[in-house]
Coordinates of N, CA and C in Angstrom, one line a residue:
X1 N 18.2 43.2 52.3 CA 16.8 43.6 52.4 C 16.5 43.7 53.9
X2 N 15.8 44.8 54.3 CA 15.5 45.0 55.7 C 14.3 44.2 56.2
X3 N 14.2 44.0 57.5 CA 13.0 43.4 58.0 C 11.8 44.2 57.7
X4 N 10.6 43.5 57.7 CA 9.3 44.3 57.4 C 9.1 45.3 58.5
X5 N 8.6 46.5 58.0 CA 8.3 47.6 58.9 C 7.0 47.3 59.7
X6 N 6.8 48.0 60.8 CA 5.6 47.8 61.6 C 4.3 48.2 60.8
X7 N 4.5 49.2 59.9 CA 3.3 49.7 59.1 C 2.8 48.6 58.1
X8 N 3.7 47.6 57.8 CA 3.3 46.6 56.8 C 2.4 45.5 57.5
X9 N 2.3 45.6 58.8 CA 1.5 44.6 59.5 C 0.1 45.1 59.8
X10 N -0.2 46.4 59.5 CA -1.5 47.0 59.7 C -2.6 46.2 58.9
X11 N -3.7 45.9 59.6 CA -4.8 45.2 58.9 C -5.3 46.1 57.8
X12 N -5.4 45.5 56.6 CA -5.9 46.3 55.4 C -7.4 46.2 55.3
X13 N -8.0 47.1 54.6 CA -9.4 47.1 54.4 C -9.8 45.9 53.4
X14 N -11.1 45.6 53.4 CA -11.6 44.6 52.5 C -11.4 44.9 51.1
X15 N -11.5 46.2 50.7 CA -11.3 46.6 49.3 C -9.8 46.3 48.8
X16 N -8.9 46.3 49.7 CA -7.5 46.0 49.4 C -7.2 44.5 49.1
X17 N -8.0 43.7 49.7 CA -7.7 42.2 49.6 C -8.8 41.5 48.9
X18 N -9.8 42.2 48.5 CA -10.9 41.5 47.8 C -10.5 40.8 46.5
X19 N -9.9 41.6 45.6 CA -9.6 41.1 44.3 C -8.5 39.9 44.4
X20 N -7.4 40.1 45.1 CA -6.5 38.9 45.1 C -7.0 37.7 45.7
X21 N -7.9 37.8 46.8 CA -8.4 36.6 47.4 C -9.5 36.0 46.7
X22 N -10.3 36.8 46.0 CA -11.5 36.3 45.3 C -11.2 35.5 44.0
X23 N -10.0 35.8 43.4 CA -9.6 35.1 42.2 C -8.6 34.0 42.5
X24 N -9.1 32.9 42.8 CA -8.3 31.7 43.1 C -8.6 30.6 42.1
X25 N -7.6 29.8 41.9 CA -7.7 28.7 40.9 C -8.5 27.5 41.4
X26 N -9.4 27.0 40.6 CA -10.2 25.8 40.9 C -9.6 24.6 40.3
X27 N -9.6 23.5 41.1 CA -8.9 22.3 40.7 C -9.8 21.4 39.7
X28 N -10.9 21.9 39.3 CA -11.8 21.1 38.4 C -11.7 21.5 37.0
X29 N -10.9 22.5 36.7 CA -10.8 22.9 35.3 C -9.4 22.5 34.7
X30 N -9.4 21.5 34.0 CA -8.1 21.0 33.4 C -8.4 20.0 32.3
X31 N -7.4 19.7 31.6 CA -7.5 18.6 30.6 C -6.2 18.0 30.3
X32 N -6.2 16.7 30.2 CA -5.0 15.9 29.9 C -5.1 15.4 28.5
X33 N -4.1 15.8 27.6 CA -4.2 15.5 26.2 C -3.1 14.4 25.9
X34 N -3.5 13.4 25.3 CA -2.6 12.3 25.0 C -2.2 12.4 23.5
X35 N -1.0 12.9 23.3 CA -0.4 13.1 21.9 C 0.5 11.9 21.6
X36 N -0.1 10.7 21.4 CA 0.6 9.5 21.1 C 1.0 9.5 19.7
X37 N 2.3 9.4 19.4 CA 2.8 9.3 18.0 C 3.2 7.9 17.6
X38 N 3.3 7.0 18.6 CA 3.7 5.6 18.2 C 2.6 4.6 18.5
X39 N 1.4 5.1 18.7 CA 0.3 4.1 19.1 C 0.1 3.1 18.1
X40 N 0.4 3.3 16.8 CA 0.2 2.3 15.8 C 1.0 1.1 16.0
X41 N 2.1 1.2 16.8 CA 3.0 0.1 17.1 C 2.4 -0.8 18.2
X42 N 1.7 -0.2 19.2 CA 1.3 -1.0 20.3 C -0.2 -1.0 20.5
X43 N -1.0 -0.3 19.7 CA -2.5 -0.4 19.8 C -3.0 -0.3 18.4
X44 N -3.8 -1.3 18.0 CA -4.2 -1.4 16.6 C -5.7 -1.0 16.3
X45 N -6.4 -0.5 17.4 CA -7.8 -0.1 17.2 C -7.8 1.5 17.1
X46 N -7.7 2.0 15.9 CA -7.4 3.4 15.7 C -8.6 4.2 15.0
X47 N -9.6 3.4 14.6 CA -10.6 4.0 13.7 C -11.5 4.9 14.5
X48 N -11.7 6.2 14.0 CA -12.7 7.1 14.7 C -14.1 6.6 14.3
X49 N -15.0 6.8 15.2 CA -16.4 6.3 15.0 C -16.6 4.9 15.5
X50 N -15.6 4.2 16.0 CA -15.8 2.9 16.6 C -16.8 3.0 17.8
X51 N -17.6 2.0 17.9 CA -18.6 2.0 19.0 C -17.9 2.1 20.4
X52 N -16.8 1.4 20.6 CA -16.1 1.4 21.8 C -15.5 2.8 22.2
X53 N -15.2 3.6 21.2 CA -14.7 5.0 21.5 C -15.8 6.0 21.3
X54 N -17.1 5.6 21.1 CA -18.2 6.5 21.0 C -18.0 7.7 20.0
X55 N -17.5 7.3 18.8 CA -17.4 8.3 17.8 C -16.1 9.1 17.9
X56 N -15.3 8.9 18.9 CA -14.0 9.6 19.0 C -12.9 8.7 18.8
X57 N -11.7 9.2 18.6 CA -10.5 8.2 18.7 C -10.2 7.9 20.1
X58 N -9.5 6.9 20.4 CA -9.3 6.4 21.7 C -8.6 7.5 22.6
X59 N -7.7 8.3 22.0 CA -7.0 9.4 22.8 C -8.0 10.4 23.3
X60 N -9.0 10.8 22.5 CA -10.0 11.7 22.9 C -10.9 11.2 24.0
X61 N -11.2 9.9 23.9 CA -11.9 9.2 25.0 C -11.1 9.2 26.3
X62 N -9.8 9.0 26.2 CA -9.0 9.0 27.4 C -9.0 10.4 28.0
X63 N -9.0 11.5 27.1 CA -9.1 12.8 27.6 C -10.3 13.0 28.5
X64 N -11.4 12.6 28.1 CA -12.7 12.8 28.8 C -12.8 12.0 30.1
X65 N -12.2 10.8 30.0 CA -12.3 9.8 31.2 C -11.2 10.0 32.2
X66 N -10.3 10.9 32.0 CA -9.2 11.1 33.0 C -9.8 12.0 34.1
X67 N -10.1 11.4 35.2 CA -10.9 12.0 36.3 C -9.9 12.7 37.3
X68 N -8.7 12.3 37.3 CA -7.7 12.9 38.3 C -6.3 12.9 37.6
X69 N -5.7 14.1 37.8 CA -4.3 14.2 37.3 C -3.5 15.0 38.4
X70 N -2.3 15.3 38.1 CA -1.4 16.0 39.0 C -0.6 17.1 38.3
X71 N -0.6 18.3 38.8 CA 0.3 19.3 38.4 C 1.7 18.9 39.0
X72 N 2.7 18.7 38.2 CA 3.9 18.1 38.7 C 4.7 19.0 39.6
X73 N 5.4 18.4 40.6 CA 6.4 19.1 41.4 C 7.7 18.8 40.8
X74 N 8.7 19.3 41.5 CA 10.1 19.0 41.1 C 11.0 19.3 42.3
X75 N 12.2 18.7 42.2 CA 13.2 18.9 43.3 C 14.6 18.8 42.8
X76 N 15.5 19.1 43.6 CA 16.9 19.0 43.3 C 17.7 18.1 44.2
X77 N 18.6 17.3 43.6 CA 19.6 16.7 44.4 C 20.6 17.8 44.8
X78 N 21.1 17.7 46.0 CA 22.0 18.7 46.5 C 23.4 18.2 46.9
X79 N 24.3 19.1 47.0 CA 25.6 18.8 47.5 C 26.1 19.8 48.5
X80 N 26.9 19.4 49.4 CA 27.3 20.4 50.5 C 28.7 20.8 50.2
X81 N 29.0 22.1 50.5 CA 30.3 22.6 50.4 C 30.7 23.2 51.8
X82 N 31.7 22.7 52.3 CA 32.2 23.1 53.7 C 33.6 23.7 53.5
X83 N 33.8 24.9 54.0 CA 35.1 25.5 54.0 C 35.3 26.6 53.0
X84 N 34.4 26.9 52.1 CA 34.5 28.0 51.2 C 34.5 29.3 52.0
X85 N 33.7 29.4 53.1 CA 33.8 30.5 54.0 C 33.9 29.9 55.4
X86 N 34.8 30.5 56.2 CA 35.1 29.9 57.5 C 33.8 29.8 58.3
X87 N 33.6 28.6 58.9 CA 32.5 28.4 59.7 C 31.1 28.3 59.1
X88 N 31.1 28.3 57.7 CA 29.8 28.3 57.0 C 29.7 27.0 56.2
X89 N 28.5 26.4 56.3 CA 28.2 25.2 55.5 C 27.2 25.6 54.4
X90 N 27.5 25.4 53.1 CA 26.6 25.8 52.1 C 26.0 24.6 51.3
X91 N 24.9 24.7 50.8 CA 24.2 23.7 50.0 C 23.9 24.2 48.6
X92 N 24.3 23.4 47.6 CA 24.1 23.8 46.2 C 23.3 22.7 45.5
X93 N 22.4 23.2 44.5 CA 21.7 22.2 43.7 C 22.6 21.5 42.7
X94 N 22.3 20.2 42.3 CA 23.0 19.5 41.3 C 22.0 19.0 40.2
X95 N 21.5 17.8 40.4 CA 20.6 17.2 39.4 C 19.2 17.5 39.7
X96 N 18.4 17.9 38.7 CA 17.0 18.2 38.9 C 16.2 16.9 38.8
X97 N 15.3 16.6 39.7 CA 14.5 15.4 39.7 C 13.0 15.7 39.4
X98 N 12.4 14.7 38.6 CA 11.0 14.9 38.2 C 10.2 13.7 38.8
X99 N 9.2 13.9 39.6 CA 8.5 12.8 40.2 C 7.6 12.1 39.1
X100 N 7.1 10.9 39.4 CA 6.2 10.2 38.5 C 4.9 11.0 38.3
X101 N 4.2 10.8 37.2 CA 2.9 11.4 36.9 C 1.9 10.4 37.2
X102 N 0.9 10.7 38.1 CA -0.1 9.8 38.5 C -1.5 10.3 37.8
X103 N -2.1 9.4 37.1 CA -3.4 9.7 36.4 C -4.4 8.6 36.9
X104 N -5.6 9.0 37.0 CA -6.7 8.1 37.3 C -7.8 8.3 36.2
X105 N -8.3 7.1 35.7 CA -9.4 7.1 34.7 C -10.6 6.4 35.2
X106 N -11.8 6.9 34.7 CA -13.0 6.2 34.8 C -12.9 5.1 33.8
X107 N -13.2 3.8 34.2 CA -13.2 2.7 33.2 C -14.5 2.6 32.5
X108 N -14.4 2.7 31.2 CA -15.7 2.7 30.4 C -16.2 1.2 30.3
X109 N -17.5 1.1 30.0 CA -18.1 -0.2 30.0 C -17.6 -1.1 29.0
X110 N -17.0 -0.6 27.9 CA -16.3 -1.4 26.9 C -14.9 -1.8 27.2
X111 N -14.4 -1.3 28.3 CA -13.0 -1.6 28.8 C -11.9 -1.1 27.8
X112 N -12.2 -0.1 27.1 CA -11.2 0.4 26.1 C -10.0 1.0 26.9
X113 N -10.3 1.7 28.0 CA -9.2 2.2 28.8 C -8.2 1.1 29.2
X114 N -8.8 0.0 29.7 CA -8.0 -1.1 30.2 C -7.2 -1.7 29.0
X115 N -7.8 -1.8 27.9 CA -7.0 -2.4 26.7 C -5.9 -1.5 26.3
X116 N -6.1 -0.2 26.3 CA -5.0 0.7 25.9 C -3.8 0.6 26.8
X117 N -4.1 0.7 28.1 CA -3.0 0.7 29.1 C -2.3 -0.7 29.1
X118 N -3.1 -1.8 29.0 CA -2.5 -3.1 29.0 C -1.7 -3.3 27.8
X119 N -2.1 -2.9 26.6 CA -1.4 -3.1 25.4 C -0.1 -2.3 25.4
X120 N -0.2 -1.1 26.0 CA 1.0 -0.2 26.1 C 2.1 -0.9 27.0
X121 N 1.6 -1.5 28.1 CA 2.5 -2.1 29.1 C 3.1 -3.4 28.4
X122 N 2.3 -4.1 27.7 CA 2.7 -5.4 27.1 C 3.7 -5.2 26.0
X123 N 3.6 -4.1 25.3 CA 4.5 -3.8 24.2 C 5.9 -3.6 24.7
X124 N 6.0 -3.0 25.8 CA 7.4 -2.6 26.3 C 8.2 -3.9 26.5
X125 N 7.6 -5.0 27.0 CA 8.3 -6.2 27.3 C 7.4 -7.4 26.9
X126 N 7.1 -7.6 25.6 CA 6.2 -8.7 25.2 C 6.9 -10.1 25.5
X127 N 6.0 -11.1 25.8 CA 6.5 -12.4 26.0 C 6.2 -13.2 24.7
X128 N 7.2 -14.0 24.3 CA 7.1 -14.9 23.2 C 6.8 -16.3 23.8
X129 N 5.9 -17.1 23.0 CA 5.5 -18.4 23.5 C 4.9 -18.3 24.9
X130 N 3.9 -17.5 25.1 CA 3.4 -17.2 26.4 C 3.0 -18.4 27.2
X131 N 2.3 -19.4 26.5 CA 1.8 -20.5 27.2 C 2.9 -21.6 27.4
X132 N 4.0 -21.4 26.8 CA 5.0 -22.5 26.9 C 5.9 -22.3 28.1
X133 N 6.6 -23.4 28.5 CA 7.5 -23.4 29.7 C 8.7 -22.6 29.3
X134 N 9.1 -22.5 28.1 CA 10.3 -21.8 27.7 C 10.0 -20.4 27.2
X135 N 8.9 -19.8 27.7 CA 8.5 -18.4 27.3 C 9.6 -17.4 27.7
X136 N 9.8 -16.4 27.0 CA 10.8 -15.4 27.3 C 10.3 -14.0 26.8
X137 N 10.9 -13.0 27.4 CA 10.6 -11.6 27.0 C 11.7 -10.9 26.4
X138 N 11.4 -9.9 25.6 CA 12.5 -9.1 24.9 C 12.0 -7.7 24.9
X139 N 12.7 -6.8 25.5 CA 12.3 -5.4 25.5 C 12.4 -4.7 24.2
X140 N 11.4 -3.9 23.9 CA 11.4 -3.1 22.7 C 12.2 -1.8 22.9
X141 N 12.6 -1.2 21.8 CA 13.3 0.0 21.9 C 12.5 1.2 22.5
X142 N 13.1 2.0 23.4 CA 12.3 3.1 24.0 C 11.7 4.0 23.0
X143 N 12.3 4.3 21.9 CA 11.8 5.2 20.9 C 10.4 4.7 20.4
X144 N 10.1 3.5 20.5 CA 8.9 2.9 20.0 C 7.7 3.0 20.9
X145 N 8.0 3.2 22.2 CA 6.9 3.2 23.2 C 6.8 4.4 24.0
X146 N 7.8 5.3 24.0 CA 7.7 6.5 24.8 C 6.9 7.5 24.1
X147 N 6.0 8.2 24.8 CA 5.1 9.1 24.2 C 5.1 10.5 24.8
X148 N 4.3 11.4 24.4 CA 4.2 12.8 24.9 C 2.8 13.0 25.4
X149 N 2.7 13.6 26.6 CA 1.4 13.9 27.2 C 1.4 15.4 27.6
X150 N 0.3 16.1 27.4 CA 0.1 17.5 27.8 C -0.9 17.6 28.9
X151 N -0.6 18.4 29.8 CA -1.6 18.8 30.9 C -1.9 20.3 30.8
X152 N -3.1 20.6 30.6 CA -3.5 22.1 30.5 C -4.4 22.4 31.6
X153 N -4.0 23.5 32.3 CA -4.8 24.0 33.5 C -5.4 25.4 33.1
X154 N -6.7 25.5 33.1 CA -7.4 26.7 32.8 C -8.4 27.0 33.9
X155 N -9.2 28.1 33.7 CA -10.1 28.6 34.7 C -11.5 28.7 34.0
X156 N -12.5 29.1 34.9 CA -13.9 29.2 34.4 C -14.0 30.2 33.3
X157 N -13.2 31.3 33.3 CA -13.4 32.3 32.4 C -12.4 32.3 31.2
X158 N -11.6 31.2 31.1 CA -10.6 31.2 30.1 C -11.1 31.3 28.6
X159 N -12.2 30.6 28.3 CA -12.7 30.6 26.9 C -13.9 31.5 26.7
X160 N -14.2 32.3 27.7 CA -15.3 33.2 27.5 C -14.9 34.3 26.5
X161 N -15.9 34.7 25.6 CA -15.6 35.7 24.6 C -16.6 36.8 24.7
X162 N -16.3 38.0 24.1 CA -17.2 39.1 24.1 C -16.6 40.3 24.9
X163 N -17.5 41.3 25.2 CA -17.0 42.5 25.8 C -17.7 42.7 27.2
X164 N -17.1 43.5 28.0 CA -17.7 43.9 29.3 C -18.9 44.9 29.0
X165 N -19.6 45.3 30.1 CA -20.7 46.2 30.0 C -20.2 47.6 29.4
X166 N -19.0 47.9 29.6 CA -18.5 49.2 29.1 C -17.9 49.1 27.7
X167 N -18.1 47.9 27.1 CA -17.6 47.7 25.7 C -16.2 47.3 25.6
X168 N -15.4 47.3 26.7 CA -14.0 46.8 26.6 C -14.0 45.3 26.5
X169 N -12.9 44.8 25.9 CA -12.8 43.3 25.7 C -12.7 42.7 27.1
X170 N -13.4 41.5 27.1 CA -13.4 40.8 28.4 C -12.0 40.2 28.7
X171 N -11.6 40.4 30.0 CA -10.3 39.9 30.4 C -10.5 38.4 30.8
X172 N -9.7 37.5 30.3 CA -9.8 36.1 30.5 C -8.4 35.6 31.1
X173 N -8.5 34.4 31.7 CA -7.4 33.9 32.4 C -6.5 33.0 31.4
X174 N -5.2 33.1 31.5 CA -4.4 32.4 30.6 C -4.4 30.9 30.9
X175 N -3.9 30.1 30.0 CA -3.8 28.6 30.1 C -2.4 28.3 30.5
X176 N -2.3 27.4 31.5 CA -0.9 26.9 31.9 C -0.8 25.5 31.3
X177 N 0.3 25.3 30.6 CA 0.6 24.1 29.9 C 1.8 23.4 30.5
X178 N 1.7 22.0 30.6 CA 2.8 21.2 31.0 C 2.9 20.1 29.9
X179 N 4.1 20.0 29.4 CA 4.4 19.0 28.4 C 5.4 17.9 29.0
X180 N 4.9 16.7 29.0 CA 5.8 15.6 29.6 C 6.4 14.9 28.4
X181 N 7.7 14.7 28.5 CA 8.5 14.2 27.3 C 8.9 12.8 27.7
X182 N 8.8 11.9 26.7 CA 9.2 10.5 26.8 C 8.5 9.8 28.0
X183 N 7.2 9.8 27.9 CA 6.3 9.1 28.9 C 6.2 7.7 28.6
X184 N 6.2 6.9 29.7 CA 6.0 5.4 29.5 C 5.3 4.9 30.8
X185 N 4.5 3.9 30.8 CA 3.8 3.4 32.0 C 4.7 2.6 32.8
X186 N 4.8 3.0 34.1 CA 5.6 2.3 35.0 C 4.8 1.3 35.9
X187 N 3.6 1.7 36.2 CA 2.8 0.8 37.1 C 1.3 1.1 36.9
X188 N 0.5 0.0 36.5 CA -0.9 0.1 36.5 C -1.4 -0.6 37.8
X189 N -2.0 0.2 38.6 CA -2.4 -0.3 40.0 C -3.6 -1.2 39.9
X190 N -3.7 -2.1 40.8 CA -4.8 -3.1 40.9 C -6.1 -2.4 41.2
X191 N -7.2 -3.0 40.7 CA -8.5 -2.4 40.9 C -9.4 -3.5 41.6
X192 N -9.9 -3.1 42.7 CA -10.7 -4.0 43.6 C -12.1 -4.0 43.0
X193 N -12.7 -5.2 42.8 CA -14.1 -5.4 42.4 C -14.7 -6.4 43.4
X194 N -16.0 -6.2 43.7 CA -16.6 -7.0 44.7 C -18.1 -6.9 44.6
X195 N -18.8 -7.8 45.2 CA -20.3 -7.7 45.4 C -20.6 -6.6 46.4
X196 N -21.8 -6.0 46.3 CA -22.1 -5.0 47.2 C -22.6 -3.8 46.4
X197 N -22.5 -2.6 47.1 CA -23.0 -1.4 46.4 C -22.1 -1.0 45.2
X198 N -22.7 -0.7 44.1 CA -21.9 -0.5 42.9 C -21.4 1.0 42.9
X199 N -20.2 1.1 42.3 CA -19.5 2.4 42.2 C -18.7 2.4 40.9
X200 N -18.3 3.5 40.4 CA -17.6 3.6 39.1 C -16.2 3.0 39.3
X201 N -15.8 2.1 38.4 CA -14.5 1.5 38.5 C -13.5 2.5 38.0
X202 N -12.4 2.6 38.8 CA -11.4 3.6 38.4 C -10.0 2.8 38.3
X203 N -9.3 3.3 37.3 CA -8.0 2.7 37.0 C -6.9 3.8 37.2
X204 N -5.9 3.5 38.0 CA -4.8 4.5 38.3 C -3.6 4.0 37.7
X205 N -2.8 4.9 37.1 CA -1.5 4.5 36.5 C -0.4 5.5 36.9
X206 N 0.8 4.9 37.1 CA 1.9 5.7 37.4 C 2.8 5.8 36.1
X207 N 3.1 7.0 35.7 CA 3.8 7.2 34.4 C 5.2 7.8 34.7
X208 N 6.2 7.3 34.1 CA 7.6 7.9 34.2 C 7.8 8.7 33.0
X209 N 8.7 9.7 33.1 CA 9.0 10.5 32.0 C 10.4 11.1 32.2
X210 N 11.0 11.7 31.2 CA 12.4 12.2 31.3 C 12.4 13.6 31.9
X211 N 11.4 14.4 31.5 CA 11.4 15.8 31.9 C 10.1 16.4 31.5
X212 N 9.7 17.6 32.0 CA 8.6 18.3 31.5 C 8.9 19.8 31.3
X213 N 8.2 20.4 30.4 CA 8.3 21.8 30.0 C 7.0 22.5 30.4
X214 N 7.1 23.8 30.7 CA 5.9 24.6 31.0 C 5.8 25.8 30.1
X215 N 4.5 26.3 30.0 CA 4.2 27.5 29.3 C 3.0 28.1 30.0
X216 N 3.1 29.4 30.3 CA 2.0 30.1 31.0 C 1.5 31.2 30.2
X217 N 1.3 31.1 28.9 CA 0.8 32.1 28.1 C -0.3 31.6 27.2
X218 N -1.4 32.3 27.2 CA -2.6 31.8 26.5 C -2.3 31.7 25.0
X219 N -1.4 32.5 24.4 CA -1.1 32.5 23.0 C -0.5 31.1 22.6
X220 N 0.0 30.3 23.5 CA 0.5 29.1 23.2 C -0.5 28.0 22.8
X221 N -1.8 28.4 22.9 CA -2.8 27.5 22.4 C -2.7 27.2 20.9
X222 N -2.0 28.1 20.2 CA -1.8 27.8 18.8 C -0.8 26.7 18.6
X223 N 0.1 26.5 19.6 CA 1.1 25.5 19.5 C 0.7 24.2 20.2
X224 N 0.0 24.3 21.3 CA -0.4 23.2 22.1 C -1.9 23.2 22.3
X225 N -2.7 22.9 21.3 CA -4.2 23.0 21.4 C -4.7 22.1 22.5
X226 N -5.7 22.5 23.2 CA -6.3 21.6 24.2 C -6.9 20.4 23.6
X227 N -7.7 20.6 22.5 CA -8.3 19.4 21.9 C -8.6 19.8 20.4
X228 N -7.5 20.0 19.6 CA -7.6 20.4 18.2 C -8.5 21.6 18.0
X229 N -8.4 22.5 18.9 CA -9.2 23.7 18.8 C -10.7 23.6 19.3
X230 N -11.0 22.5 19.8 CA -12.4 22.2 20.3 C -12.5 22.8 21.7
X231 N -12.9 24.0 21.8 CA -13.0 24.7 23.1 C -14.2 24.2 23.9
X232 N -15.2 23.6 23.2 CA -16.4 23.2 23.9 C -16.1 22.0 24.9
X233 N -15.3 21.1 24.4 CA -14.9 19.9 25.2 C -14.1 20.4 26.4
X234 N -13.2 21.3 26.2 CA -12.4 21.8 27.3 C -13.2 22.6 28.3
X235 N -14.2 23.4 27.8 CA -15.0 24.1 28.8 C -15.9 23.2 29.6
X236 N -16.3 22.1 29.0 CA -17.2 21.2 29.7 C -16.4 20.4 30.8
X237 N -15.1 20.5 30.8 CA -14.3 19.8 31.8 C -14.3 20.4 33.2
X238 N -15.4 21.2 33.4 CA -15.5 21.9 34.7 C -15.9 21.0 35.8
X239 N -16.2 19.7 35.4 CA -16.6 18.7 36.4 C -17.9 19.2 37.2
X240 N -18.8 19.8 36.4 CA -20.1 20.3 36.9 C -19.9 21.3 38.1
X241 N -18.8 22.0 38.1 CA -18.6 23.0 39.1 C -19.5 24.3 38.8

């Protein structure tokens, strides 16, 4: 491939750059969906309509209270090869690495978020005879506490329906999906509380997982719904933008 030509550096008109620059992604439109399949083993409050979950199940409440999330990055471990070509040192990828997933929640007044996270952590390595001097811990099987989490990134116009002024169907933005496989809590960070000016208590957690998968097609909503087809909740996650 040749170097860029001088004509490619000529300043373009505003009409040439308006559309690409004006359509940028906003970081306030997203949703984290907790698709826990083993919660009955480590969390026993599952009834919908409970006052602590405000008429939702606890996973739906976690969806709404997740105030910060991360679109994951990834990297490769590398190995060097010297001597394949004289005087050339080459670098090749080997094992793909996945960084931890960091989530932050608003803590509800009923402390349901704290109970869910603490029960999840406790189930991984529960203590027997907790108050006794001979207390001991025994790890549970990973299949019993590893879960699946979905992160969906959408835009302001993703769920708009109808036609344009000329009668053509309205163009909407696709949803980007991230599925995290075999998720488990690695670290629940401490929360500072003190006298003084009040602010919302936030709980941050570091989650480990084996790998993640991606999908960048809106039709995958049939396979990975944002919230059981409830587009209203997803649309309201605009964070008042």
